[in-house]
């Protein structure tokens, strides 16, 4: 009987220099590896051709999205075990393993490994990338045209698909878990209310929500705090959905949804601005412009709440690059920055940063709930968005949950104020006082 799995396991150990941490089950039915580990299922030899021509993360991801690779068992455990040998060891242990693999494959001494992989992969050129991969991009990086294309790739997947994943709240950002018995809906409502209290919203004020998604923040602020809210998004599908929700809630006199770039908003001043999970799309080169525009749209004394994912600092920040999987399949052109850089840019633009709250553990909980929703509705998700897209979302959300849990990335709520010429910020003296008053829903 053929033992393809045994050959693959031996090759993986030779290439990586360490035992492969998962069981391997191959297309011929053979299986080998640690009996207590999840199984990496290699459904087709095409997966090997992808990895042979694109060693490392991108080859693996393409095979996953195409359905040629799968995991039988706990996906989180599988990703955790793989992280140390495929996607990289902790910085103090040296360069990522996939880079070591590339170096080994270029070494003439590893020609036997390459020939063995080629014999298993079979003849032929590598398959084309799955259709879910972004390849051609037009326009200047982070220009309005290119940003619109990137936003459309991620958010215009289908509102029905997002309903399955996000649940009734339709909030696509980190929830705020206040108690052990909280549901996802409870935690998302708590997050929206926390933001409203941090902004000290009051009836009659004007709120701008930059990157308003499906309208949950502006609706919450209008219903609970009596503000007049404007939400802007580049996604036409999000805007249509949000407008429908606003109309059904009877809030059209207090909530406006626009398909508009934040750079085109010119009807300030606003009393408060919320930017929730949007600044990750801005880009390092544009961030000072982004902060300056928001500063200019605030009245003196007005507050900004910037809710943003951050990454760990790099020793050489100029060498920072976006993860290939995220860039090509999830958030094209997205960029993460360390929280310190974000605070500095906001202050460079003239804002005064008054509070930073790190809530990364909350995002891990949120992502695990979204993954559970997706898996519980898998057949319907595939029907709505296609198998490839559903597999992209499952992998990225599960991997992101682990990244938050292991402090590879974080998320922070930053409150900044446009101080008055006198220097008065309008902020109370203590944080407890600040979060304990304001608004009808406090």
PDB file of N, CA and C in Angstrom, residues 284 311-321:
ATOM      1  N   UNK A 284       0.185  53.888   6.509  1.00  0.00           N
ATOM      2  CA  UNK A 284       1.151  54.707   7.252  1.00  0.00           C
ATOM      3  C   UNK A 284       1.387  56.063   6.601  1.00  0.00           C
ATOM      4  N   UNK A 311      -0.164  46.436  16.096  1.00  0.00           N
ATOM      5  CA  UNK A 311       0.787  45.314  16.068  1.00  0.00           C
ATOM      6  C   UNK A 311       1.957  45.626  16.982  1.00  0.00           C
ATOM      7  N   UNK A 312       2.784  44.603  17.216  1.00  0.00           N
ATOM      8  CA  UNK A 312       4.008  44.810  17.974  1.00  0.00           C
ATOM      9  C   UNK A 312       4.993  45.615  17.123  1.00  0.00           C
ATOM     10  N   UNK A 313       5.812  46.456  17.745  1.00  0.00           N
ATOM     11  CA  UNK A 313       6.799  47.224  16.964  1.00  0.00           C
ATOM     12  C   UNK A 313       7.846  46.309  16.338  1.00  0.00           C
ATOM     13  N   UNK A 314       8.352  46.722  15.183  1.00  0.00           N
ATOM     14  CA  UNK A 314       9.469  46.043  14.525  1.00  0.00           C
ATOM     15  C   UNK A 314      10.760  46.797  14.850  1.00  0.00           C
ATOM     16  N   UNK A 315      11.872  46.079  14.937  1.00  0.00           N
ATOM     17  CA  UNK A 315      13.154  46.750  15.144  1.00  0.00           C
ATOM     18  C   UNK A 315      13.430  47.721  13.995  1.00  0.00           C
ATOM     19  N   UNK A 316      13.099  47.302  12.789  1.00  0.00           N
ATOM     20  CA  UNK A 316      13.256  48.155  11.607  1.00  0.00           C
ATOM     21  C   UNK A 316      11.860  48.392  11.036  1.00  0.00           C
ATOM     22  N   UNK A 317      11.268  49.508  11.396  1.00  0.00           N
ATOM     23  CA  UNK A 317       9.899  49.787  10.958  1.00  0.00           C
ATOM     24  C   UNK A 317       9.790  49.936   9.447  1.00  0.00           C
ATOM     25  N   UNK A 318      10.880  50.350   8.798  1.00  0.00           N
ATOM     26  CA  UNK A 318      10.836  50.483   7.342  1.00  0.00           C
ATOM     27  C   UNK A 318      10.734  49.127   6.647  1.00  0.00           C
ATOM     28  N   UNK A 319      11.066  48.059   7.368  1.00  0.00           N
ATOM     29  CA  UNK A 319      10.990  46.712   6.789  1.00  0.00           C
ATOM     30  C   UNK A 319       9.617  46.082   6.966  1.00  0.00           C
ATOM     31  N   UNK A 320       8.711  46.773   7.649  1.00  0.00           N
ATOM     32  CA  UNK A 320       7.379  46.201   7.885  1.00  0.00           C
ATOM     33  C   UNK A 320       6.661  45.919   6.567  1.00  0.00           C
ATOM     34  N   UNK A 321       6.061  44.752   6.489  1.00  0.00           N
ATOM     35  CA  UNK A 321       5.251  44.409   5.329  1.00  0.00           C
ATOM     36  C   UNK A 321       4.000  43.684   5.803  1.00  0.00           C
TER      37      UNK A 321
END
